[in-house]
Short mmCIF file of C-alpha atoms and ligand atoms in Angstrom, two decimals:
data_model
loop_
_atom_site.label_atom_id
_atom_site.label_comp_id
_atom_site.label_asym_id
_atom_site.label_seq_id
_atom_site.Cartn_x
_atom_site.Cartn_y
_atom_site.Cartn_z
CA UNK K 1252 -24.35 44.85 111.59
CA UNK K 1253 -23.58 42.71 114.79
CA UNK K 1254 -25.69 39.61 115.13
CA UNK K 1255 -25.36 35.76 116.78
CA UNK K 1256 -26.87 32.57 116.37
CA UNK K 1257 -26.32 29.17 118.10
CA UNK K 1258 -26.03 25.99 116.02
CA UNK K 1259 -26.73 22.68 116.99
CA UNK K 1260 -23.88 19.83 115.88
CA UNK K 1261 -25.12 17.27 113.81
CA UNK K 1262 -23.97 12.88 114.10
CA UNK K 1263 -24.61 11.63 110.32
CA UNK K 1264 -26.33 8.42 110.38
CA UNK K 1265 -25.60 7.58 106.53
CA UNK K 1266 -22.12 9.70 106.03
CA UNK K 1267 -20.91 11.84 103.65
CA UNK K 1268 -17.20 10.85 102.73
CA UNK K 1269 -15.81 12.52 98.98
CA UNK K 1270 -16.65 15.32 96.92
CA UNK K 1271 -17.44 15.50 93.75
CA UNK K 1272 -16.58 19.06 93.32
CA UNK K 1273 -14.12 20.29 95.94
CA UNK K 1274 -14.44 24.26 95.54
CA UNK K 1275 -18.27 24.41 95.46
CA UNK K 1276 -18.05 21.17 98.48
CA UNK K 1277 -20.52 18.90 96.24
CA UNK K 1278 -20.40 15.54 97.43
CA UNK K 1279 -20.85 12.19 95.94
CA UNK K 1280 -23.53 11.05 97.85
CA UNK K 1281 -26.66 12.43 99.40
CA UNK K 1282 -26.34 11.65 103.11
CA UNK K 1283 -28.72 11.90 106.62
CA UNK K 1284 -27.71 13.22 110.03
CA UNK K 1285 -29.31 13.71 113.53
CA UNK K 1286 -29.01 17.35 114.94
CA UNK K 1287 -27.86 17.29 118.80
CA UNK K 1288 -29.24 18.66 121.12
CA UNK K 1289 -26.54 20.41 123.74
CA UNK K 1290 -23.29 20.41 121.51
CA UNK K 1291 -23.09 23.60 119.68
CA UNK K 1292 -21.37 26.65 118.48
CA UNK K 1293 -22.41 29.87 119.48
CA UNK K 1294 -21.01 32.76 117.12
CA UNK K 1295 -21.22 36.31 116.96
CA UNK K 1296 -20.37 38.43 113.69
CA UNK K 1297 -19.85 42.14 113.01
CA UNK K 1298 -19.09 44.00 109.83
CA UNK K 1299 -17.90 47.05 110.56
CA UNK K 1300 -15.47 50.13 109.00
CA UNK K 1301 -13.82 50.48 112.26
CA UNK K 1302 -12.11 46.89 111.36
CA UNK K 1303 -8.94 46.93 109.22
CA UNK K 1304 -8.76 43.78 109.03
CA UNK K 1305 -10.75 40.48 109.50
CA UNK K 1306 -10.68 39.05 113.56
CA UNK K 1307 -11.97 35.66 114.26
CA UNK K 1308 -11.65 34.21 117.82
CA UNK K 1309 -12.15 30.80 118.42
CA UNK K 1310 -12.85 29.42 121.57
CA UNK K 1311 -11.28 32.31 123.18
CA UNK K 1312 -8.05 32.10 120.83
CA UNK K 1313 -7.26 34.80 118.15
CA UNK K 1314 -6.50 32.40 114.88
CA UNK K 1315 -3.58 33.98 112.95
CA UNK K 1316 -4.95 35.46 109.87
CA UNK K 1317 -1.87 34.20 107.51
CA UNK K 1318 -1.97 30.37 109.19
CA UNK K 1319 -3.33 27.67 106.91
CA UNK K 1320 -6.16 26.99 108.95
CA UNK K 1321 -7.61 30.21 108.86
CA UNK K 1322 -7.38 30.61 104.97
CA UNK K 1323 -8.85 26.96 104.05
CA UNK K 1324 -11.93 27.43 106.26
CA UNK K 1325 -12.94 30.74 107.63
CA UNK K 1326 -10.72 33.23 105.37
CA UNK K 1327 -11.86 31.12 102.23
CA UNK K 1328 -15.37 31.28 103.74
CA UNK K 1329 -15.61 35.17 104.15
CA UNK K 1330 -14.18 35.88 100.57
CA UNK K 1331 -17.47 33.59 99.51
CA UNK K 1332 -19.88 35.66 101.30
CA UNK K 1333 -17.93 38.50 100.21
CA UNK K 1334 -18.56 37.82 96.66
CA UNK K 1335 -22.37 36.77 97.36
CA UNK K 1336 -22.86 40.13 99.06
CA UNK K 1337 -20.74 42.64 97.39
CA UNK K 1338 -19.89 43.74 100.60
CA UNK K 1339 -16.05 44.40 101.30
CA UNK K 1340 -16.04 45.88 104.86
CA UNK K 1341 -13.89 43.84 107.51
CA UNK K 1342 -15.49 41.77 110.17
CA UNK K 1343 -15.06 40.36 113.57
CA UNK K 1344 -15.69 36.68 114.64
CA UNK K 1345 -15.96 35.58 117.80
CA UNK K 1346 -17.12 31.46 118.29
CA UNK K 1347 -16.80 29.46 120.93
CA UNK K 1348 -18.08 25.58 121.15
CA UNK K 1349 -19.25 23.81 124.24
CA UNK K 1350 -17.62 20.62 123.09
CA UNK K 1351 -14.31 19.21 121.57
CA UNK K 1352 -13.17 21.10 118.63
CA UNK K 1353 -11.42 19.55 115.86
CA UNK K 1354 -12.24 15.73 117.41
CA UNK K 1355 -14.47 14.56 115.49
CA UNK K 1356 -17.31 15.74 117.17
CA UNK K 1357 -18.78 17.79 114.14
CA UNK K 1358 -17.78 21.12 115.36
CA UNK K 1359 -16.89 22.30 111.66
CA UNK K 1360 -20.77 21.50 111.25
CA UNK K 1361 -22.20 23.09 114.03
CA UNK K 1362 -19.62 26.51 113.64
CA UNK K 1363 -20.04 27.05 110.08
CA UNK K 1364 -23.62 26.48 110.29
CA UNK K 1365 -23.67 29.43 112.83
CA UNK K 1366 -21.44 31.58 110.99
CA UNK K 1367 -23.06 30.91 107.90
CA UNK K 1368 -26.65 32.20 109.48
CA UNK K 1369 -24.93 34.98 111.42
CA UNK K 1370 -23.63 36.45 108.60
CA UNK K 1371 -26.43 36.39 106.61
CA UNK K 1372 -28.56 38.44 109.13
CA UNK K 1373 -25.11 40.91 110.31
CA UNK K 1374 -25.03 42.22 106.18
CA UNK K 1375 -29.32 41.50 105.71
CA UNK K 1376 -28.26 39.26 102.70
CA UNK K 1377 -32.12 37.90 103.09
CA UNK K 1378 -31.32 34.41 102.28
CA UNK K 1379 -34.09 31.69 103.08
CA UNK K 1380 -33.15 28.45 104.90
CA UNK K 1381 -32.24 26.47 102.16
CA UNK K 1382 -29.97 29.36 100.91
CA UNK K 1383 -28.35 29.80 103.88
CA UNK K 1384 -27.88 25.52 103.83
CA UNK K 1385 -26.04 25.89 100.44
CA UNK K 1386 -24.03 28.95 101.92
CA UNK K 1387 -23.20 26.75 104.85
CA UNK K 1388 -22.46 23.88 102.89
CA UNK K 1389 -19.26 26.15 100.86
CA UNK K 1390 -17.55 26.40 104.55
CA UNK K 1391 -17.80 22.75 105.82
CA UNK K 1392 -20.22 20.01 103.83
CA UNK K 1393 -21.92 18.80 107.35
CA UNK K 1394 -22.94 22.02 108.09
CA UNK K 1395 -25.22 22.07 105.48
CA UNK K 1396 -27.30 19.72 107.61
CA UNK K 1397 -26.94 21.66 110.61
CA UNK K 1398 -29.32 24.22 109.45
CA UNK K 1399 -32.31 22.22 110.74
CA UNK K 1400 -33.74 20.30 113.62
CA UNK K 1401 -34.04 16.81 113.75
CA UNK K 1402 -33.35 14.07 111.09
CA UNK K 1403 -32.16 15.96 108.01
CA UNK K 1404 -30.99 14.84 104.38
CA UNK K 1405 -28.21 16.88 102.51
CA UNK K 1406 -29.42 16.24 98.92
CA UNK K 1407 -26.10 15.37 96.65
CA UNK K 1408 -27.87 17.34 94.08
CA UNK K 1409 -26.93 16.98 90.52
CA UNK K 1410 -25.76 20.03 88.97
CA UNK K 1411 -22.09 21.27 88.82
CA UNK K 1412 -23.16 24.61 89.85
CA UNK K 1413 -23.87 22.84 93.41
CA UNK K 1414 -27.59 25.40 93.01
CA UNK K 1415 -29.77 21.65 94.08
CA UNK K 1416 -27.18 20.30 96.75
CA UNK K 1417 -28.62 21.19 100.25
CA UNK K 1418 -30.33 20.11 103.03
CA UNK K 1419 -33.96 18.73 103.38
CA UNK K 1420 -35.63 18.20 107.31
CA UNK K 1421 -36.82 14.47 107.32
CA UNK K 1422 -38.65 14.91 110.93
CA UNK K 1423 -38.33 17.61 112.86
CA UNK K 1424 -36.66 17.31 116.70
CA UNK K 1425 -39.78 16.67 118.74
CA UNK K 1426 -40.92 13.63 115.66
CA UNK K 1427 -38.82 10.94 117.96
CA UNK K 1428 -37.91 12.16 121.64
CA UNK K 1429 -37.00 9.25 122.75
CA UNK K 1430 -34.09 8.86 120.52
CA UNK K 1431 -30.86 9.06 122.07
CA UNK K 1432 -27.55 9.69 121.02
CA UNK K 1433 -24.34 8.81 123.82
CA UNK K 1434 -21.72 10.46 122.99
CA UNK K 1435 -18.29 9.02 124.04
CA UNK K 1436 -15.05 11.04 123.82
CA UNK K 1437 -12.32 8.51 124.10
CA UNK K 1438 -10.03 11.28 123.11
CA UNK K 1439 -9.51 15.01 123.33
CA UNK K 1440 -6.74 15.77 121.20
CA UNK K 1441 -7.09 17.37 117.49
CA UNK K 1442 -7.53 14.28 114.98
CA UNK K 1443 -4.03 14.41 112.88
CA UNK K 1444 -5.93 14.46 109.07
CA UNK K 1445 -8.67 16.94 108.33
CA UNK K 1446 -11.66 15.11 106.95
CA UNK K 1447 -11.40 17.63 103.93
CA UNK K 1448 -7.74 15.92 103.44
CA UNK K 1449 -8.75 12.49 104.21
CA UNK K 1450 -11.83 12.58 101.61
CA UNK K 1451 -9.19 13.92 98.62
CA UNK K 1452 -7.08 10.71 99.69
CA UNK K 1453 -9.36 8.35 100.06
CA UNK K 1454 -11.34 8.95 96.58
CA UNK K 1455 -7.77 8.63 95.12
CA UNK K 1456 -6.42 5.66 96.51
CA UNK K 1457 -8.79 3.47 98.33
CA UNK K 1458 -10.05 0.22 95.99
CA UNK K 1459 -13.23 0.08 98.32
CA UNK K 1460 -14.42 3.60 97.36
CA UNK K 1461 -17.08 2.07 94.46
CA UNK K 1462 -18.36 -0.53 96.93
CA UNK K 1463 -19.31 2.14 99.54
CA UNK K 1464 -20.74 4.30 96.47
CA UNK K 1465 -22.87 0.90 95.36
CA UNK K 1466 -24.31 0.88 98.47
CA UNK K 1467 -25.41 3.94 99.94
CA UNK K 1468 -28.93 4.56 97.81
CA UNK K 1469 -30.40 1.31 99.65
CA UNK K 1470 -28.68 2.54 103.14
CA UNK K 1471 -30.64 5.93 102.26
CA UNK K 1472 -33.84 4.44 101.89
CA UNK K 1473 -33.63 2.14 104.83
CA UNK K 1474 -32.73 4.94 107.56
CA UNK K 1475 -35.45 7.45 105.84
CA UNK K 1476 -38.29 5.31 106.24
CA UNK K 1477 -36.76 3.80 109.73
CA UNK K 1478 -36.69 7.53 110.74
CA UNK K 1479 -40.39 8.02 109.52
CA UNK K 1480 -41.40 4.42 111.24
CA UNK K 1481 -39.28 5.23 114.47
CA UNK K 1482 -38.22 2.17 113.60
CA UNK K 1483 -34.84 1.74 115.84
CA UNK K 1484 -34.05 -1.51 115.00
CA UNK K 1485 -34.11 -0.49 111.44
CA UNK K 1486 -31.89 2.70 111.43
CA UNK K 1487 -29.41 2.09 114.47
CA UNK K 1488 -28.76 -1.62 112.05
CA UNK K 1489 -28.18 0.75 108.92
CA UNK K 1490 -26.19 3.99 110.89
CA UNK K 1491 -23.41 0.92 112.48
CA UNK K 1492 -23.29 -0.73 108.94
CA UNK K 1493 -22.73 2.35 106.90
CA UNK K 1494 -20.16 3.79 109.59
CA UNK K 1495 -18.07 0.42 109.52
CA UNK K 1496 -18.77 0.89 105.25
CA UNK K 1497 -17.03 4.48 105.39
CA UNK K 1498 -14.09 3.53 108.03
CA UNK K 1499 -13.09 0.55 105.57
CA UNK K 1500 -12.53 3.06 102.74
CA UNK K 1501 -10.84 5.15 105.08
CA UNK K 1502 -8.51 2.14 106.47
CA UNK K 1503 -7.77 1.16 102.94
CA UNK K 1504 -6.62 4.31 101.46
CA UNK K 1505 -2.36 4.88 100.67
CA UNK K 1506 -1.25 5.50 103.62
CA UNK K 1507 -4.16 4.32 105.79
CA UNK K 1508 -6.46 6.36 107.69
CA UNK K 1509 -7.13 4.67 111.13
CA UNK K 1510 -9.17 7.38 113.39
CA UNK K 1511 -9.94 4.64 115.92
CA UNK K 1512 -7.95 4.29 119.44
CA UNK K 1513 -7.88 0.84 121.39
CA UNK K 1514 -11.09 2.50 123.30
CA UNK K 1515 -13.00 2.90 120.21
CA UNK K 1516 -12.44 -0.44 119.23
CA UNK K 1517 -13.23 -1.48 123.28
CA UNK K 1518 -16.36 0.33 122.66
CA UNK K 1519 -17.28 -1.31 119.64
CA UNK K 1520 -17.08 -4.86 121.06
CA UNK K 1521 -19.11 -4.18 123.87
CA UNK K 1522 -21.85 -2.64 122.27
CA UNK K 1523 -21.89 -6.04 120.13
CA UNK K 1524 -21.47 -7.75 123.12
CA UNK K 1525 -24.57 -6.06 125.04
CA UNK K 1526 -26.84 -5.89 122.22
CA UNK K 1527 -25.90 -10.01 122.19
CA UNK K 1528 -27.61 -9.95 125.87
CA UNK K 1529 -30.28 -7.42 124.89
CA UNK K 1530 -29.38 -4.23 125.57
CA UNK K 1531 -30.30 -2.47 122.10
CA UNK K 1532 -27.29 -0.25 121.06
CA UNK K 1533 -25.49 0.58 118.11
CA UNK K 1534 -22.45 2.68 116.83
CA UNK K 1535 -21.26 5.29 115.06
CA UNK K 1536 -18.19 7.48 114.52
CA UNK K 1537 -16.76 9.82 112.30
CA UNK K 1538 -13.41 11.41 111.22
CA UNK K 1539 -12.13 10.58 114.77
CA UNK K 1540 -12.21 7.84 117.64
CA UNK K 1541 -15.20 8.94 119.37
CA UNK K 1542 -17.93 6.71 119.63
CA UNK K 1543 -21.62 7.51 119.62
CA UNK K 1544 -23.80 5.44 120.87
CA UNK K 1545 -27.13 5.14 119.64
CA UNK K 1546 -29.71 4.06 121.64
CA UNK K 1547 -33.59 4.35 123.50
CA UNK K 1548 -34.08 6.70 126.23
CA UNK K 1549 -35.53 3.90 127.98
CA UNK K 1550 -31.68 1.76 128.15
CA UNK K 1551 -29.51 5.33 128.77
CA UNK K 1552 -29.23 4.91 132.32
CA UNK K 1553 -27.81 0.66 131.44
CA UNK K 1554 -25.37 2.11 128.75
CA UNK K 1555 -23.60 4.99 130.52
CA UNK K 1556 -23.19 2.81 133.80
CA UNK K 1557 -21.86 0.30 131.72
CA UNK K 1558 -19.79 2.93 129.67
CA UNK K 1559 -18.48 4.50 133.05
CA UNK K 1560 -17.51 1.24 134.83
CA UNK K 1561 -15.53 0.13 131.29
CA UNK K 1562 -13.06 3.59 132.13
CA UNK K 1563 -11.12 5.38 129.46
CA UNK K 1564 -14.04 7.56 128.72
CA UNK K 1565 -12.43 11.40 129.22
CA UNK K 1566 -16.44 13.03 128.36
CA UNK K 1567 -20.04 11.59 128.30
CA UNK K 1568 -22.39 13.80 126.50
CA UNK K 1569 -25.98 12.50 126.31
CA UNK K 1570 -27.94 14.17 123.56
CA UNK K 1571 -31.39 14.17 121.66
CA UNK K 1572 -32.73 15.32 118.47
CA UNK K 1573 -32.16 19.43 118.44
CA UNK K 1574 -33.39 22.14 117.50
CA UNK K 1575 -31.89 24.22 114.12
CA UNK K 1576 -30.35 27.54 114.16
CA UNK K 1577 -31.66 29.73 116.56
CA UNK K 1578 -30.90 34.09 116.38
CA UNK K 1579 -29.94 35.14 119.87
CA UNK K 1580 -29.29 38.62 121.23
CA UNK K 1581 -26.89 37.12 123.55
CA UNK K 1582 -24.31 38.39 121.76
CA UNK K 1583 -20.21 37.55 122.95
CA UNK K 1584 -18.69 40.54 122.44
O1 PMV Y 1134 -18.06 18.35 106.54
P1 PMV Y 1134 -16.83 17.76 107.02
O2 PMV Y 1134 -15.66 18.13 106.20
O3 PMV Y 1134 -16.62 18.03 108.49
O4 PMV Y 1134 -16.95 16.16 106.86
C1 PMV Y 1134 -17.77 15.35 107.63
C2 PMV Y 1134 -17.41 13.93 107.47
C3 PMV Y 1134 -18.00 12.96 108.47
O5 PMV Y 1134 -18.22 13.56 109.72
C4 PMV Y 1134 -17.02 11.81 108.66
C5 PMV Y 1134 -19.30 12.34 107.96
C6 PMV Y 1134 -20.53 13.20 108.03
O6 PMV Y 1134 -21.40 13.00 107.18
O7 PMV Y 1134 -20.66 14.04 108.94
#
């Protein structure tokens, strides 16, 4: 009834940004993500009578059953599984990141990924990969991704019953080694908005929403067959585009959703400016003003000298394509 696995976080490279059903976390696109190598979530879960009520510790700190936090993601999460496995007895969480939680930094992937394949062997549900994707998916919508290695598509799916929305391995980690992901955390402090909040808003109020919509089948295409070319040019070009596509529906939406700080946007033009002199880099971020920098093995060494000497950079993390969820028996409690 105890068991642990590590996931891997994952860096979309075509996002995922509005649902189409919120409950069942169906989304309106299909979307593609790297898994990380060296940022992830390590959970253990036990079901057990000797519990009399549900524990979850996160990153050494007991979350307060009754807060709003807990019962949107991991409370809401458990009564799922619950009703998958017709299982009532209590359990006890215990997850701890080796990264920034809450910055953007895909930790809700990488955590509910975990959870979502601890679970499944601490009650023997039996569920296959894709299964435990889809299970995943009904905690946080990255994390259906998160399940595999590599360069992964989360199929939108077209059913309302959400039973053809999960994720799909593209190439698996060791298909490109020398791609490189830089991570830069410009800030360590919580983002203010939820991207579960900031989705609602923006498919409500920003005008750009269609445009980004419109686009997104081509952007698909292009960074699936970059990905199966290792074509860098190809997919680094698409990742920055369809980033800047999702932050102006973001930036547009009543009130405005800026997740950028002045180093983001410091980042930003230098990339441009280096890529100008030949240095081949491009950028990405997400629901928050880090900025991940995606580039050759070959140029790392260039970009984080270049990165360190510009300052305001609180955490480098360089990463690869990872590995999927792994069992451990290193269990944490
Ligand atoms: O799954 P969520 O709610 O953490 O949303 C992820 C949203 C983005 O990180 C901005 C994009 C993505 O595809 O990961």
């Amino acid at each position: 009834m105890k068991s642990s696995v590590i996931a891997n976080a994952n860096i979309a490279l075509v996002k995922y940004w509005g649902k189409r059903d919120d409950k069942l976390i169906l989304p309106q696109n299909s979307n593609i993500s790297m898994t990380t190598d060296g940022l992830f979530a390590h959970t253990t879960v036990e079901f057990d009578k000797k519990y009399d009520k549900d524990i979850f510790v996160l990153n050494g700190q007991t979350l307060d059953p009754s807060s709003g936090a807990y019962q949107e993601y991991v409370g809401q999460f458990l009564k799922i599984v619950r009703e998958i496995a017709k299982d009532k007895t209590k359990a006890k969480i215990v997850s701890k990141n080796n990264f920034p939680t809450a910055a953007g930094l895909a930790s809700s992937a990488a955590g509910f990924a975990a959870l979502a394949a601890s679970v499944n062997e601490a009650l023997g549900m039996g569920l296959n990969e894709k299964q435990i994707s889809m299970l995943a998916r009904r905690g946080s919508g990255s994390a259906t991704r998160s399940i595999y290695g590599g360069f992964v598509e989360w199929k939108k799916g077209k059913k309302p019953d959400g039973t053809d929305s999960y994720a799909e391995q593209i190439a698996d980690e060791k298909f490109w080694p020398d791609f490189r992901l830089v991570v830069c955390v410009t800030s360590l402090k919580e983002k203010k908005i939820k991207s579960r909040a900031g989705m609602t808003q923006t498919l409500k109020t920003s005008p750009m929403y269609e445009g980004w919509l419109k686009s997104i089948d081509s952007d698909l295409s292009v960074v699936r067959k970059g990905i199966l070319d290792r074509n860098f040019t190809e997919v680094g070009k698409t990742a920055e585009e369809n980033c800047l596509k999702m932050h102006a529906t973001m930036i547009t939406t009543k009130p405005a959703i800026i997740y950028w700080n002045a180093q983001t946007i410091n980042l930003m033009h230098s990339i441009m400016d280096w890529r100008d002199e030949g240095l081949e880099s491009y950028f990405t971020m997400d629901a928050g003003p880090q900025v991940k920098i995606m580039c050759l093995e070959k140029n790392v060494k260039e970009i984080v000298k270049r990165v360190k000497a510009m300052g305001g950079v609180e955490q480098l993390i360089i990463s690869k394509p990872g590995e999927g969820i792994k069992v451990t028996k290193d269990h944490l409690f």
